[in-house]
Short mmCIF file of C-alpha atoms and ligand atoms in Angstrom, two decimals:
data_model
loop_
_atom_site.label_atom_id
_atom_site.label_comp_id
_atom_site.label_asym_id
_atom_site.label_seq_id
_atom_site.Cartn_x
_atom_site.Cartn_y
_atom_site.Cartn_z
CA MET P 29 -4.85 19.98 -31.09
CA LEU P 30 -3.38 19.87 -27.52
CA THR P 31 -1.20 16.53 -27.34
CA PRO P 32 -1.95 14.59 -24.04
CA ARG P 33 1.07 15.87 -22.56
CA GLN P 34 0.25 19.29 -22.84
CA LEU P 35 -3.67 18.57 -21.88
CA PHE P 36 -2.46 17.43 -19.15
CA LEU P 37 -0.63 20.52 -18.03
CA ARG P 38 -2.82 22.41 -18.44
CA HIS P 39 -6.41 21.11 -17.75
CA GLN P 40 -5.72 18.52 -14.34
CA ALA P 41 -5.28 19.47 -11.13
CA GLN P 42 -1.12 19.62 -10.18
CA THR P 43 0.76 19.01 -7.00
CA SER P 44 3.15 19.38 -7.64
CA ASP P 45 6.00 20.98 -9.93
CA PHE P 46 8.83 17.89 -11.28
CA PRO P 47 5.52 15.89 -11.50
CA LEU P 48 7.20 12.62 -13.47
CA LEU P 49 5.32 13.56 -17.58
CA LEU P 50 5.91 10.26 -18.87
CA GLU P 51 2.98 9.62 -20.86
CA ILE P 52 2.72 5.12 -20.68
CA GLU P 53 0.49 4.00 -23.43
CA ARG P 54 0.01 0.56 -22.88
CA ALA P 55 1.49 -1.57 -19.96
CA GLU P 56 1.85 -5.68 -19.67
CA GLY P 57 3.77 -7.57 -17.39
CA VAL P 58 6.31 -5.73 -15.31
CA TRP P 59 6.62 -3.36 -18.77
CA MET P 60 5.50 -0.14 -19.45
CA TYR P 61 5.66 1.20 -22.41
CA GLY P 62 5.87 4.88 -24.16
CA PRO P 63 3.20 6.43 -27.20
CA ASP P 64 7.02 6.58 -29.35
CA GLY P 65 7.70 2.04 -28.35
CA ARG P 66 9.97 2.63 -25.77
CA ARG P 67 9.50 0.79 -22.55
CA TYR P 68 9.60 1.04 -19.48
CA LEU P 69 10.35 -1.56 -16.36
CA ASP P 70 8.47 -0.76 -13.19
CA LEU P 71 9.90 -1.08 -9.55
CA ILE P 72 7.57 0.48 -8.40
CA SER P 73 4.62 -1.26 -9.19
CA GLY P 74 2.79 2.09 -9.58
CA ILE P 75 3.03 2.63 -5.98
CA GLY P 76 2.52 -1.22 -4.34
CA VAL P 77 -0.51 -1.38 -6.81
CA SER P 78 0.29 -4.47 -9.32
CA ASN P 79 1.14 -6.75 -6.97
CA VAL P 80 0.14 -10.26 -10.60
CA GLY P 81 1.49 -7.60 -12.42
CA HIS P 82 0.03 -5.58 -14.97
CA ARG P 83 -2.72 -6.41 -16.66
CA HIS P 84 -2.54 -10.24 -15.78
CA PRO P 85 -4.80 -12.20 -17.83
CA ARG P 86 -6.71 -13.65 -14.88
CA VAL P 87 -7.52 -11.06 -13.92
CA LEU P 88 -8.01 -9.23 -17.00
CA GLN P 89 -11.12 -12.88 -17.61
CA ALA P 90 -12.73 -11.95 -14.60
CA ILE P 91 -12.82 -8.09 -15.22
CA GLN P 92 -14.77 -9.15 -18.66
CA HIS P 93 -16.58 -11.67 -17.25
CA GLN P 94 -18.25 -9.06 -14.71
CA LEU P 95 -18.71 -5.97 -17.52
CA ASP P 96 -21.09 -9.50 -19.27
CA LYS P 97 -23.16 -9.17 -16.51
CA TYR P 98 -23.73 -6.07 -14.36
CA LEU P 99 -21.63 -2.84 -13.93
CA HIS P 100 -22.78 -0.27 -10.22
CA LEU P 101 -26.33 -1.14 -10.01
CA MET P 102 -26.69 -0.28 -5.75
CA VAL P 103 -25.58 1.64 -2.60
CA TYR P 104 -22.60 -0.32 -0.67
CA GLY P 105 -24.96 -3.28 1.99
CA GLU P 106 -28.56 -3.50 0.26
CA LEU P 107 -28.58 -5.28 -3.25
CA VAL P 108 -26.75 -9.54 -3.08
CA GLN P 109 -23.69 -9.80 -5.75
CA ALA P 110 -21.92 -12.82 -5.64
CA PRO P 111 -18.00 -10.83 -6.71
CA PRO P 112 -18.10 -8.92 -3.36
CA ALA P 113 -19.46 -12.04 -1.58
CA GLU P 114 -17.89 -14.23 -2.86
CA LEU P 115 -14.90 -11.90 -2.45
CA ALA P 116 -15.49 -11.19 1.43
CA GLN P 117 -15.85 -15.16 1.75
CA ALA P 118 -11.87 -15.47 -0.51
CA LEU P 119 -10.47 -12.81 1.44
CA HIS P 120 -12.03 -14.02 4.95
CA HIS P 121 -9.62 -17.65 4.13
CA THR P 122 -6.68 -16.20 4.42
CA LEU P 123 -7.03 -15.11 7.58
CA PRO P 124 -6.94 -16.09 11.50
CA PRO P 125 -10.57 -17.64 11.31
CA GLU P 126 -11.87 -13.86 14.10
CA LEU P 127 -11.02 -11.61 10.92
CA ASP P 128 -14.92 -13.13 9.01
CA ASN P 129 -16.00 -9.50 8.32
CA VAL P 130 -15.57 -7.09 5.44
CA TYR P 131 -16.54 -3.92 3.69
CA PHE P 132 -15.53 -2.62 1.43
CA THR P 133 -14.34 0.59 -0.22
CA ASN P 134 -13.26 2.45 -2.96
CA SER P 135 -9.87 3.42 -1.38
CA GLY P 136 -6.88 3.30 1.03
CA THR P 137 -7.96 6.24 2.13
CA GLU P 138 -11.45 4.76 2.82
CA ALA P 139 -10.55 2.12 4.71
CA VAL P 140 -8.59 4.08 6.46
CA GLU P 141 -11.71 6.77 7.38
CA GLY P 142 -13.53 2.98 7.88
CA ALA P 143 -12.05 1.86 10.66
CA LEU P 144 -11.30 5.06 12.18
CA LYS P 145 -15.12 5.66 12.84
CA LEU P 146 -15.79 1.59 13.70
CA ALA P 147 -13.03 1.81 16.47
CA LYS P 148 -14.88 5.08 18.16
CA ARG P 149 -18.37 3.92 17.32
CA HIS P 150 -16.98 -0.41 18.60
CA THR P 151 -15.55 1.61 21.77
CA GLY P 152 -17.32 4.87 23.08
CA ARG P 153 -14.11 5.96 22.88
CA THR P 154 -12.50 9.60 21.09
CA GLU P 155 -8.51 9.13 20.87
CA LEU P 156 -7.17 7.56 18.23
CA ILE P 157 -2.74 7.12 18.18
CA GLY P 158 -0.66 6.84 14.78
CA ALA P 159 2.65 6.37 13.77
CA HIS P 160 5.57 9.22 13.45
CA ASN P 161 6.22 9.21 9.66
CA ALA P 162 3.59 6.71 8.88
CA TYR P 163 1.25 8.24 6.01
CA HIS P 164 -2.28 6.76 5.92
CA GLY P 165 -4.00 9.04 3.30
CA SER P 166 -5.29 12.37 2.44
CA THR P 167 -8.29 12.87 3.85
CA GLN P 168 -8.82 14.51 6.97
CA GLY P 169 -9.19 11.95 8.96
CA ALA P 170 -7.09 9.50 7.23
CA LEU P 171 -4.33 12.75 6.74
CA SER P 172 -4.74 13.69 10.79
CA VAL P 173 -3.11 9.51 12.13
CA THR P 174 -0.93 10.39 9.03
CA GLY P 175 3.29 10.76 11.07
CA SER P 176 4.08 14.19 9.15
CA GLU P 177 3.47 17.39 10.75
CA SER P 178 4.72 19.69 7.44
CA PHE P 179 2.30 17.54 5.37
CA LYS P 180 -0.68 18.25 8.04
CA ARG P 181 0.66 22.26 9.33
CA SER P 182 -1.24 23.69 5.76
CA PHE P 183 -4.62 21.93 6.66
CA ARG P 184 -5.10 22.03 10.62
CA PRO P 185 -7.52 21.82 12.69
CA LEU P 186 -7.43 18.03 11.56
CA LEU P 187 -9.36 15.85 13.62
CA PRO P 188 -8.69 16.52 18.23
CA ASP P 189 -7.88 13.84 20.01
CA VAL P 190 -5.24 13.05 17.92
CA ARG P 191 -1.44 11.19 19.60
CA HIS P 192 1.63 9.60 17.81
CA LEU P 193 3.62 7.33 18.85
CA ARG P 194 7.98 6.68 17.89
CA TYR P 195 7.11 3.27 15.60
CA ASN P 196 9.42 -0.06 17.40
CA HIS P 197 10.00 2.24 20.42
CA VAL P 198 8.46 0.09 23.30
CA GLU P 199 8.98 2.86 25.19
CA ASP P 200 6.16 4.89 23.44
CA LEU P 201 3.55 2.17 24.55
CA ALA P 202 2.60 3.70 27.10
CA LEU P 203 1.03 6.76 25.45
CA ILE P 204 -1.50 3.43 24.76
CA THR P 205 -4.45 4.11 27.16
CA GLY P 206 -8.51 3.29 29.10
CA ARG P 207 -8.88 6.70 26.88
CA THR P 208 -7.70 5.41 23.71
CA ALA P 209 -9.72 4.63 20.63
CA ALA P 210 -7.11 2.49 18.42
CA VAL P 211 -4.11 3.09 17.95
CA ILE P 212 -3.26 2.44 13.85
CA VAL P 213 0.25 1.18 12.86
CA GLU P 214 1.38 0.53 9.17
CA THR P 215 2.82 -3.26 9.38
CA VAL P 216 5.57 -2.68 7.23
CA GLN P 217 5.72 1.38 7.02
CA GLY P 218 5.98 2.08 3.53
CA GLU P 219 6.48 6.05 2.99
CA ALA P 220 9.03 5.99 6.28
CA GLY P 221 11.66 4.37 4.43
CA VAL P 222 10.87 0.74 4.22
CA ARG P 223 10.83 0.81 8.27
CA VAL P 224 9.78 -3.42 9.31
CA PRO P 225 9.01 -4.09 13.13
CA ALA P 226 12.01 -4.97 15.26
CA GLY P 227 11.98 -8.01 18.19
CA ASP P 228 8.31 -8.20 19.74
CA TYR P 229 7.66 -4.85 19.17
CA LEU P 230 4.48 -6.24 17.19
CA ARG P 231 3.57 -8.13 19.93
CA GLN P 232 4.24 -5.66 22.81
CA LEU P 233 2.36 -3.18 21.06
CA ARG P 234 -0.56 -5.85 20.22
CA ARG P 235 -0.44 -6.78 23.95
CA ARG P 236 -0.66 -3.27 25.54
CA CYS P 237 -3.35 -2.00 22.65
CA HIS P 238 -5.30 -5.90 24.54
CA ASP P 239 -4.40 -4.70 28.20
CA VAL P 240 -6.32 -1.20 28.08
CA GLY P 241 -8.76 -1.85 25.38
CA ALA P 242 -7.22 -0.20 22.85
CA LEU P 243 -8.16 -2.04 18.81
CA LEU P 244 -5.42 -2.26 16.87
CA ILE P 245 -5.73 -1.41 13.71
CA LEU P 246 -2.83 -3.02 11.91
CA ASP P 247 -2.64 -0.76 8.11
CA GLU P 248 -1.12 -3.40 4.76
CA ILE P 249 -3.06 -0.91 2.27
CA GLN P 250 1.19 -1.20 0.95
CA CYS P 251 2.46 -4.20 2.09
CA GLY P 252 -0.44 -6.72 2.16
CA PHE P 253 -1.47 -8.59 0.01
CA GLY P 254 1.58 -10.38 -0.82
CA ARG P 255 4.04 -7.84 -1.21
CA THR P 256 6.25 -8.66 2.31
CA GLY P 257 6.38 -12.55 0.40
CA THR P 258 3.59 -13.69 3.51
CA PHE P 259 -0.16 -12.80 1.91
CA TRP P 260 -0.54 -10.67 5.26
CA ALA P 261 2.95 -9.39 6.46
CA PHE P 262 1.19 -9.78 10.17
CA GLU P 263 2.13 -13.63 9.43
CA GLN P 264 5.87 -13.30 10.02
CA PHE P 265 4.96 -11.50 13.92
CA GLY P 266 3.27 -13.46 15.24
CA VAL P 267 0.02 -10.86 15.74
CA VAL P 268 -4.34 -10.30 15.17
CA PRO P 269 -5.65 -7.38 14.32
CA ASP P 270 -9.03 -6.41 15.61
CA ILE P 271 -9.20 -4.64 11.95
CA LEU P 272 -7.58 -5.25 8.97
CA LEU P 273 -6.43 -2.02 5.89
CA THR P 274 -5.87 -3.60 2.39
CA ALA P 275 -6.19 -1.65 -0.80
CA LYS P 276 -3.42 -0.79 -3.70
CA GLY P 277 -2.56 -4.56 -4.43
CA MET P 278 -5.45 -5.78 -3.32
CA GLY P 279 -7.69 -4.56 -6.91
CA GLY P 280 -4.46 -5.64 -9.14
CA GLY P 281 -4.64 -2.56 -11.24
CA MET P 282 -8.79 -1.99 -10.18
CA PRO P 283 -9.70 0.57 -7.47
CA ILE P 284 -9.82 -0.94 -4.57
CA GLY P 285 -9.95 -1.32 -0.23
CA ALA P 286 -11.75 -2.79 2.37
CA PHE P 287 -10.99 -2.48 6.23
CA ILE P 288 -11.70 -6.03 7.83
CA ALA P 289 -12.18 -6.98 11.11
CA ARG P 290 -14.36 -8.99 13.64
CA GLN P 291 -18.11 -9.41 13.46
CA ASP P 292 -19.53 -8.02 16.40
CA ILE P 293 -17.23 -5.10 16.06
CA MET P 294 -18.28 -4.65 12.42
CA GLN P 295 -22.21 -5.00 13.28
CA ASP P 296 -21.30 -2.16 15.79
CA PHE P 297 -22.28 0.16 11.78
CA LYS P 298 -25.95 -1.21 11.85
CA SER P 299 -27.15 0.81 15.35
CA ASP P 300 -26.23 4.22 16.52
CA PRO P 301 -26.38 5.49 13.79
CA ILE P 302 -27.75 3.06 11.55
CA LEU P 303 -26.56 2.55 8.56
CA GLY P 304 -22.87 3.99 10.07
CA HIS P 305 -20.66 4.18 7.13
CA LEU P 306 -21.16 4.00 3.94
CA THR P 307 -20.97 4.65 0.21
CA THR P 308 -21.36 4.23 -3.30
CA PHE P 309 -19.44 2.79 -4.88
CA GLY P 310 -17.47 0.30 -2.54
CA GLY P 311 -17.64 -3.69 -2.69
CA HIS P 312 -18.12 -2.49 -7.22
CA PRO P 313 -18.45 -5.14 -8.78
CA VAL P 314 -16.03 -5.58 -11.78
CA SER P 315 -13.37 -4.06 -9.27
CA CYS P 316 -14.26 -7.13 -6.54
CA ALA P 317 -13.77 -9.72 -9.50
CA ALA P 318 -10.96 -8.60 -10.41
CA ALA P 319 -9.70 -8.41 -6.95
CA LEU P 320 -10.74 -12.27 -5.70
CA ALA P 321 -8.94 -12.89 -9.24
CA THR P 322 -6.29 -11.15 -7.77
CA LEU P 323 -6.15 -13.31 -4.82
CA ARG P 324 -6.61 -16.66 -6.92
CA VAL P 325 -3.03 -15.15 -9.16
CA ILE P 326 -1.27 -15.30 -6.09
CA GLN P 327 -2.95 -18.23 -4.10
CA GLU P 328 -2.30 -20.25 -7.26
CA GLU P 329 0.70 -19.50 -9.25
CA ASN P 330 2.35 -19.22 -6.30
CA LEU P 331 3.44 -16.37 -6.05
CA LEU P 332 4.07 -15.60 -2.53
CA ALA P 333 6.77 -18.83 -2.40
CA GLY P 334 8.94 -17.02 -5.41
CA VAL P 335 9.33 -13.47 -3.14
CA ALA P 336 12.07 -14.15 -0.25
CA GLU P 337 14.68 -15.55 -3.01
CA LYS P 338 13.76 -12.79 -5.68
CA ALA P 339 13.84 -10.32 -2.94
CA ALA P 340 17.97 -11.84 -1.91
CA ARG P 341 18.78 -11.52 -5.61
CA PHE P 342 17.82 -7.89 -5.89
CA ARG P 343 19.74 -8.55 -2.03
CA ARG P 344 22.97 -9.31 -3.58
CA GLN P 345 23.82 -7.45 -6.11
CA LEU P 346 23.30 -3.90 -5.80
CA ARG P 347 25.83 -3.44 -4.09
CA HIS P 348 28.01 0.27 -5.48
CA PRO P 349 30.12 2.03 -2.75
CA ALA P 350 27.69 4.61 -3.16
CA ILE P 351 24.76 1.83 -1.75
CA ARG P 352 24.85 2.34 1.48
CA GLY P 353 22.62 -0.71 2.36
CA VAL P 354 19.45 -2.74 1.90
CA ARG P 355 15.76 -2.85 3.91
CA GLY P 356 12.89 -4.28 3.73
CA LEU P 357 10.78 -7.62 3.93
CA GLY P 358 10.27 -8.86 0.94
CA LEU P 359 9.37 -7.24 -2.26
CA LEU P 360 9.38 -4.13 -0.55
CA LEU P 361 13.05 -2.88 -0.26
CA ALA P 362 14.82 0.12 0.32
CA VAL P 363 18.07 1.13 -0.32
CA GLU P 364 19.67 4.52 1.07
CA PHE P 365 21.71 6.16 -0.71
CA GLU P 366 23.86 9.73 1.22
CA SER P 367 21.38 12.55 1.00
CA PHE P 368 18.23 13.08 -2.15
CA ALA P 369 21.04 15.20 -3.84
CA VAL P 370 23.00 11.98 -4.43
CA LEU P 371 19.52 9.63 -5.35
CA LYS P 372 17.31 11.38 -7.38
CA PRO P 373 19.43 12.07 -10.02
CA ILE P 374 20.09 8.34 -10.01
CA ILE P 375 16.24 7.69 -10.44
CA ASP P 376 15.63 10.23 -13.35
CA HIS P 377 19.07 8.93 -14.92
CA ALA P 378 17.54 5.00 -14.39
CA LEU P 379 14.44 6.71 -15.90
CA ALA P 380 16.16 7.98 -18.98
CA HIS P 381 18.01 6.76 -19.56
CA GLU P 382 17.98 2.73 -18.59
CA GLY P 383 14.10 2.68 -19.32
CA VAL P 384 13.72 2.18 -15.14
CA LEU P 385 11.14 3.38 -13.04
CA THR P 386 11.96 3.72 -9.45
CA ASP P 387 10.92 6.03 -6.74
CA TRP P 388 12.07 7.48 -3.44
CA PHE P 389 9.06 7.72 -0.26
CA LEU P 390 7.16 10.22 0.90
CA PHE P 391 9.33 10.81 4.05
CA CYS P 392 12.27 9.33 3.28
CA ASP P 393 13.80 11.04 0.02
CA ASN P 394 17.63 9.38 0.45
CA SER P 395 16.64 5.81 -0.02
CA LEU P 396 15.21 4.08 -3.29
CA ARG P 397 12.35 2.04 -3.30
CA LEU P 398 11.88 -0.98 -5.30
CA ALA P 399 8.59 -2.80 -5.11
CA PRO P 400 8.01 -4.84 -8.21
CA PRO P 401 5.33 -6.62 -9.34
CA LEU P 402 5.83 -9.86 -7.48
CA THR P 403 5.00 -11.53 -11.16
CA ILE P 404 9.24 -10.29 -12.35
CA THR P 405 11.11 -12.89 -12.99
CA ASP P 406 15.33 -13.57 -12.56
CA ALA P 407 15.99 -12.60 -15.98
CA GLU P 408 14.28 -9.15 -15.98
CA ILE P 409 15.72 -8.00 -11.93
CA ASP P 410 18.96 -9.36 -13.02
CA TRP P 411 18.28 -6.45 -15.81
CA ALA P 412 17.37 -4.02 -13.82
CA CYS P 413 20.42 -4.49 -10.90
CA ALA P 414 22.41 -4.01 -13.90
CA ALA P 415 20.65 -1.43 -15.36
CA LEU P 416 19.97 0.77 -12.28
CA LEU P 417 24.46 0.00 -10.99
CA ARG P 418 25.12 1.64 -14.18
CA ALA P 419 23.39 4.54 -13.14
CA VAL P 420 24.05 5.00 -10.22
CA ALA P 421 27.87 4.45 -11.73
CA HIS P 422 26.68 7.61 -13.78
CA VAL P 423 25.84 9.58 -11.94
CA THR P 424 28.27 9.21 -8.80
CA GLY P 425 31.10 8.61 -11.70
CA THR P 426 31.99 5.05 -9.47
CA PRO P 427 31.66 1.87 -11.03
CA ALA P 428 29.85 -1.00 -8.77
CA GLY P 429 33.36 -2.43 -7.20
N1 PMP U 509 -1.89 3.29 4.30
C1 PMP U 509 -0.98 2.86 3.61
C2 PMP U 509 0.36 2.32 4.50
C3 PMP U 509 -0.41 3.99 2.32
O1 PMP U 509 0.46 3.64 1.36
C4 PMP U 509 -1.85 4.73 1.14
C5 PMP U 509 -1.15 5.09 0.13
N2 PMP U 509 0.14 5.56 -0.57
C6 PMP U 509 -3.26 4.79 1.77
C7 PMP U 509 -3.06 4.57 3.28
C8 PMP U 509 -3.66 5.26 1.13
O2 PMP U 509 -4.38 4.05 0.26
P1 PMP U 509 -5.10 5.01 -0.49
O3 PMP U 509 -4.61 6.62 -1.84
O4 PMP U 509 -5.70 4.11 -2.28
O5 PMP U 509 -5.95 6.11 -0.87
#
């Protein structure tokens, strides 16, 4: 009989020649456990998903409760089901009042796709503008607005009428004109290596979109749901998007995403054509029940209040001559090294010898990704930092000062 590892390599489609190949049997809180009982501290939350930790008891309870009632019943938007309806209201209550209408999807990418279509339909325009080094997903629409030519080249032609501006460059805002249907940016860029909006960049972007009648889409698929210390990252920058995107951390470990807008924008999906965006599984009741529990955990366990202090605790300890700096916002952090050649063996050593799971970024390979569950304790942060510093010292041959 083949082992799961052999089956994975033989029958599961591979997307690189160097998958992590770590086998996990169960997970709890910030820890993942291998079949041999070894444990790994998860410092990346499955790439920004496990914001409330793995298998949070309240999330499990909500899932169980829904399992006892019904699973899938019908395609999107026909039957009244309490989990999506209640989740939509709870999301609305975390938002400025105008963002009152939620379309549920299966993933972040699908939220991007729906939002791009909505913007074209609502404005009657075709041009879409993204940012360099942005990641929005791997389907052809989301890939079109993604800002990496090397990711896109082999799949062209993609969407026509797409342009890219440089994130944080106010002078590029002139690219946005009366032809533009929408500008899509991540409030804090994730895969670019955690790039935080500088000064009043987002406010100026917001103003420019408003002035020319383009919709502003903020992608908070990675930076939302508490990751940066506020429920939504945009709260920290004095702007409100026309369309907000969420996924990943939203489901507490279950697959779900959403795009959120004003009702008068969203209602354009009702005509020309009717059923302007469809999904079979979007708003799945079990995922929605898990998402509502996740939202409540963030609010009722006061997770946001601890984020800044936990981030500061990482930043204080992660000092070493090989570390060039730590960037980020809240618990979305990038630890910068000289190069991938230095960073990669540190990541490998931390995993193999310290039991600490980290990563780099799609479009920034000299920086280590830190995005632990927001539930991580001070003791776990101290343990993680000591382990990471041992890995850095081992690989560079230089002890932490
Ligand atoms: N937008 C951003 C900012 C992301 O980080 C991601 C996933 N890394 C996506 C969109 C795509 O989300 P998903 O993988 O759920 O389709």
